[in-house]
Amino acid sequence: MTINVKHSLVVAFPLIAALAFSIYIVQHQIAGYKGIEKKIEEFVTLPKGEYLKPAVFGYDQLVADIIWLRAIQVIGDKVVTPKGYEWVYHAMDVVTTLDPKFAYAYQFGGVTLSELGNRPDMSNMLLEKGLKENPEVWQIPFYLGFNNFFHLHNYEKAAKYMSIASELPGHPEYLPKLASRLYVQAGNPDIALEFLINMYKETDDEKVKESLEKRIKEVIIERDAIYLERGVAKYKEVYKDSPENLQDLVRMGIIKDIPPEPFGGYYYFDQSTNKVYSSVIRDRMHVYGK
Amino acid sequence: MNMEDIVIKIENLTKVFKKGFRGKSVAAIKGLNLEVNEGEIFGFLGPNGAGKTTTIKILMGLIYPTTGKAWILNKEATDVEVKNRIGFLPEQPYFYDYLTSREFLRFYGQLFGLEGDELRTRMNNLLTLVGLEDAADLQLHKFSKGMLQRIGIAQALINRPDLIVLDEPMSGLDPIGRKEIRDIILRLKEDGKTVFFSTHIIPDVEMICDRVGILMKGELVNVGRLDEIMDAKVKYVEIIARNVSKEMLAYMEAMGSSVYETWEHVSIKVEDENRVDGILQLIKEGKGRVVSVIPQRETLEEHFIKKIGGAS
Amino acid sequence: MKVLTIARNTFREAIRDRILYNLLFFALLMIAVSLLLATLTVGEQSKIIIDIGLASINIFGALIAIFLGIGLIIKEIEKRTIYNILSKPVPRYQFIIGKYLGLLITIMVNIIIMGAGLYLILIINELRWGHDIFNVNLDIWLDIWKAIYLIFIELMVVTAIALMFSTFSSSSTLSAIFTIAAYIIGHLTEELRLIGNKLPDSFMKSTINFFYYFLPNLDNFNVKGKVVHGIYVSASYISLVTLYGLLYISVVLLLSGVIFQRRDFK
Ligand SMILES: Nc1ncnc2c1ncn2[C@@H]1O[C@H](COP(=O)(O)OP(=O)(O)O)[C@@H](O)[C@H]1O
Ligand SMILES: [Mg+2]
């Protein structure tokens, strides 16, 4: 048997191609195994930032970037379990310990934990750490204000954070006005709406945007419901009787028309509770009504 | 001469090396044609850089020719199977020096698929042949240059090859070492083997080679019996003697010999061979002592210079 | 048979190499030092020991694979011992496979020694705290072997890569740099998928996916963290990544063979 240069190539090429294809298939399978839940679980194995820092030989930022890339991927992928969000917090905490000036990590972590994970407590912890390390970034107190307003209903604190944000360089124009209005009329759905719409503008994460959009519609429902309930009250005052339905208000000229329900449903008046509801979202937010 | 008898056949062989990344090309050998017959000792003679090692590496399939082809025992040189019938000693060989002679020979024997008693017998025979029985269990890094060369030849013979290729087997050895290698080569010839070896020193070839090929700057300038190729004629005879009287030296000079005196000896160059006896007679009569009489022939260097001179 | 002869000789050469003992010494030292570090923490001493132990086995194993792997091929060429082997009836690809097997045996022996060291330290740790040796978390102790096994598969891939680089370079420094770079990139390959997934369909995405699938993905073999935290690593995952490793090694060795076959030994 003669093994020469040409033979080796002729034999090797198809073999290499076949093997490369198999590698592709197998790697694809492995990627399936490593799926989303497993990826989040990996954050468990991440040591605390304080322990990691000495072990990365000064490549703090680089390691932070790598963990960051992993984390945002996991969060962006699929449904994350409640436990998963604790690991997301852990990952973000490690990233920001390694690279404390990585302001976007606080923002991203903050908004993800509160808006998607429904964990404003962890969100606030991360953001407050961020505020200490990056006192010049207006988004961080802005998000803190948001958390306090919407999730913790601590309007005073919310207003305080917003005024901090509105004094920082680069803040958007509407911020000072929003902050001052928060102080005086914290329970007004219009303010909430304004806040939410601005928050929506500040975010570029699709999932968070989706969540905010839903929240905006809910606040619109709340605002419309309050408006319609005022109409009902006026109807009662004038006619000394409860209206049959909301159309009565329009017919009697008390309101010009019934606003459209943002989810595409309709509003109705429930005589038994004396309240207005959306056909889509049955629960009312009890926060803003006064 | 029939095909069977041709052990090495080289046809129009050229090898171009590229030096550096995009450096200039160097043709180490150019259009080489050569045949080596069965049973002969062939000396591949040429100064340093002539292309001997390059040719041998192509024969051994270590490098690929740019153009041309080489056959060994009627098979292409790149054929792995043909190596079963070849023994090879590289130029300035380095071996795994953490091995003992025995481990070393066993390793190469196993590469030929040898094992057991057969391998052991061959190892012992070879250690005897190259005179290293006493160093059988010594690690190679404790070996002298001559011992390394001899164990190198032993490994080249472990497969009882029909053709033995040795690249500069005698370089760097003292006269005794060279003689030992020459004796081994002659013994191989007696066993009917073909030996092809390279060297840049004429005396290495003139004593043992059946034929030589002379390589210069990558081109084969001559092939044949050494005495056919070169001026085998003695150029002059150098007589070294002691206690030769001034008068006698003057006489010799007058007769056409050149004389050099050192502190103790005199050196007399006699150009005409026929006059040597007469001069030796004279020295003896004058109570002088003859130390040595050495016929001086053309050196390879002189031959090369003459060739180059003739070519230009 | 010839392959085995070369493998055996490679192993013999490797275990006479001083680099090997230095690296092995430091690895065992690290594992031993973990015992001291473990005393500094409260609880979970064995976790720290396992963490440090597995990391040491991985890092020093990789160093052995890279430096010994490269050294043993380049030395053959530099010292020209390869002339003598390739002038025997040994096809060049067999030389490659023989060298590779020899290196694997060396690495396996070293990993077993380091793994045994880790177990020894773990036992000492348990005894020191007066624990009942037969009452430890046996699952984790047994799972350590899963991690070590996959470290070995990873090192098989790294060794193959080191071998490939040394088949076309004649400088060991350059080969070492290439291999270390490949090792680091191999651990970042997983990020490529993450980036690729985020991108819209584009040329960029295809390119990134191409690299994701065909660069060595060494993260596949990393289950150290899972093992330490008692997260179950399934047998099917282990088989799958083993298959991945073997396929990858085959390609790399084939390429090395092709390169080696074409190479002039100057
Ligand atoms: N690997 C190489 N790269 C570049 N040039 C080379 C190489 N090997 C040999 N040469 C050149 O080829 C010529 C012949 O070298 P070589 O065959 O070793 O000669 P010799 O063995 O007769 O001394 C020399 O000029 C040498 O410089
Ligand atoms: Mg030479």
PDB file of C-alpha atoms in Angstrom, chain B residues 15 17-18 57 60-64 80 83-84 88 90-92 94-99 103-104 107-108 110-113 139 155-156, chain C residues 1-2 5-6 8-9 12-13 16 76 79-92 95 99 260-266:
ATOM      1  CA  LYS B  15      14.490  20.033  -4.815  1.00  0.00           C
ATOM      2  CA  PHE B  17      13.837  25.088  -0.786  1.00  0.00           C
ATOM      3  CA  LYS B  18      12.172  28.309   0.165  1.00  0.00           C
ATOM      4  CA  LYS B  57      16.143  12.639   2.604  1.00  0.00           C
ATOM      5  CA  MET B  60      14.055   8.104   2.638  1.00  0.00           C
ATOM      6  CA  GLY B  61      10.727   9.823   1.966  1.00  0.00           C
ATOM      7  CA  LEU B  62      11.404  12.504   4.565  1.00  0.00           C
ATOM      8  CA  ILE B  63      10.991  15.320   2.060  1.00  0.00           C
ATOM      9  CA  TYR B  64       9.235  15.451  -1.262  1.00  0.00           C
ATOM     10  CA  VAL B  80       6.322   2.874   3.382  1.00  0.00           C
ATOM     11  CA  LYS B  83      11.466   0.682   4.193  1.00  0.00           C
ATOM     12  CA  ASN B  84      11.329  -2.862   5.505  1.00  0.00           C
ATOM     13  CA  PHE B  88      19.267   4.262   7.414  1.00  0.00           C
ATOM     14  CA  PRO B  90      20.858  10.042   9.409  1.00  0.00           C
ATOM     15  CA  GLU B  91      23.491  12.750   9.386  1.00  0.00           C
ATOM     16  CA  GLN B  92      24.662  13.644  12.896  1.00  0.00           C
ATOM     17  CA  TYR B  94      20.322  12.263  17.636  1.00  0.00           C
ATOM     18  CA  PHE B  95      18.624   9.443  19.386  1.00  0.00           C
ATOM     19  CA  TYR B  96      16.441   9.193  22.437  1.00  0.00           C
ATOM     20  CA  ASP B  97      19.306   9.551  24.818  1.00  0.00           C
ATOM     21  CA  TYR B  98      17.383   8.373  27.852  1.00  0.00           C
ATOM     22  CA  LEU B  99      17.338   4.863  26.417  1.00  0.00           C
ATOM     23  CA  GLU B 103      16.066  -0.401  24.795  1.00  0.00           C
ATOM     24  CA  PHE B 104      17.099   1.638  21.812  1.00  0.00           C
ATOM     25  CA  PHE B 107      12.413   0.147  19.996  1.00  0.00           C
ATOM     26  CA  TYR B 108      13.573   0.219  16.397  1.00  0.00           C
ATOM     27  CA  GLN B 110       9.626  -3.261  17.170  1.00  0.00           C
ATOM     28  CA  LEU B 111       9.018  -0.646  14.517  1.00  0.00           C
ATOM     29  CA  PHE B 112       9.823  -3.434  12.059  1.00  0.00           C
ATOM     30  CA  GLY B 113       7.437  -5.731  13.842  1.00  0.00           C
ATOM     31  CA  GLN B 139      22.113   5.104  28.506  1.00  0.00           C
ATOM     32  CA  GLN B 155      19.812   0.274  14.538  1.00  0.00           C
ATOM     33  CA  ALA B 156      20.103   0.658  10.775  1.00  0.00           C
TER      34      ALA B 156
ATOM     35  CA  MET C   1       1.561  -2.680  17.070  1.00  0.00           C
ATOM     36  CA  LYS C   2       3.949  -0.018  15.757  1.00  0.00           C
ATOM     37  CA  THR C   5       5.566   0.841  20.281  1.00  0.00           C
ATOM     38  CA  ILE C   6       5.642   4.563  19.631  1.00  0.00           C
ATOM     39  CA  ARG C   8       5.030   3.230  24.859  1.00  0.00           C
ATOM     40  CA  ASN C   9       8.203   5.079  23.973  1.00  0.00           C
ATOM     41  CA  ARG C  12       8.593   6.451  28.670  1.00  0.00           C
ATOM     42  CA  GLU C  13      10.032   9.737  27.454  1.00  0.00           C
ATOM     43  CA  ARG C  16      11.404  11.089  32.356  1.00  0.00           C
ATOM     44  CA  GLU C  76      11.370  14.871  17.733  1.00  0.00           C
ATOM     45  CA  LYS C  79      16.466  16.749  17.609  1.00  0.00           C
ATOM     46  CA  ARG C  80      15.810  14.967  14.327  1.00  0.00           C
ATOM     47  CA  THR C  81      14.916  11.721  16.046  1.00  0.00           C
ATOM     48  CA  ILE C  82      11.910  11.731  13.769  1.00  0.00           C
ATOM     49  CA  TYR C  83      14.141  11.032  10.739  1.00  0.00           C
ATOM     50  CA  ASN C  84      14.976   7.736  12.178  1.00  0.00           C
ATOM     51  CA  ILE C  85      11.417   6.747  12.920  1.00  0.00           C
ATOM     52  CA  LEU C  86       9.975   7.832   9.598  1.00  0.00           C
ATOM     53  CA  SER C  87      12.707   6.037   7.710  1.00  0.00           C
ATOM     54  CA  LYS C  88      11.332   2.839   9.233  1.00  0.00           C
ATOM     55  CA  PRO C  89       8.175   1.251   7.837  1.00  0.00           C
ATOM     56  CA  VAL C  90       5.970   3.491   9.942  1.00  0.00           C
ATOM     57  CA  PRO C  91       3.375   5.529   8.049  1.00  0.00           C
ATOM     58  CA  ARG C  92       3.370   9.089   9.255  1.00  0.00           C
ATOM     59  CA  PHE C  95       3.494   8.100  14.180  1.00  0.00           C
ATOM     60  CA  LYS C  99       2.502   9.940  19.921  1.00  0.00           C
ATOM     61  CA  PHE C 260       2.135  15.846   8.673  1.00  0.00           C
ATOM     62  CA  GLN C 261       1.961  13.714   5.569  1.00  0.00           C
ATOM     63  CA  ARG C 262       2.677  16.730   3.383  1.00  0.00           C
ATOM     64  CA  ARG C 263       5.385  18.118   5.540  1.00  0.00           C
ATOM     65  CA  ASP C 264       9.082  18.228   4.634  1.00  0.00           C
ATOM     66  CA  PHE C 265      11.371  17.390   7.527  1.00  0.00           C
ATOM     67  CA  LYS C 266      14.212  19.804   7.117  1.00  0.00           C
TER      68      LYS C 266
END
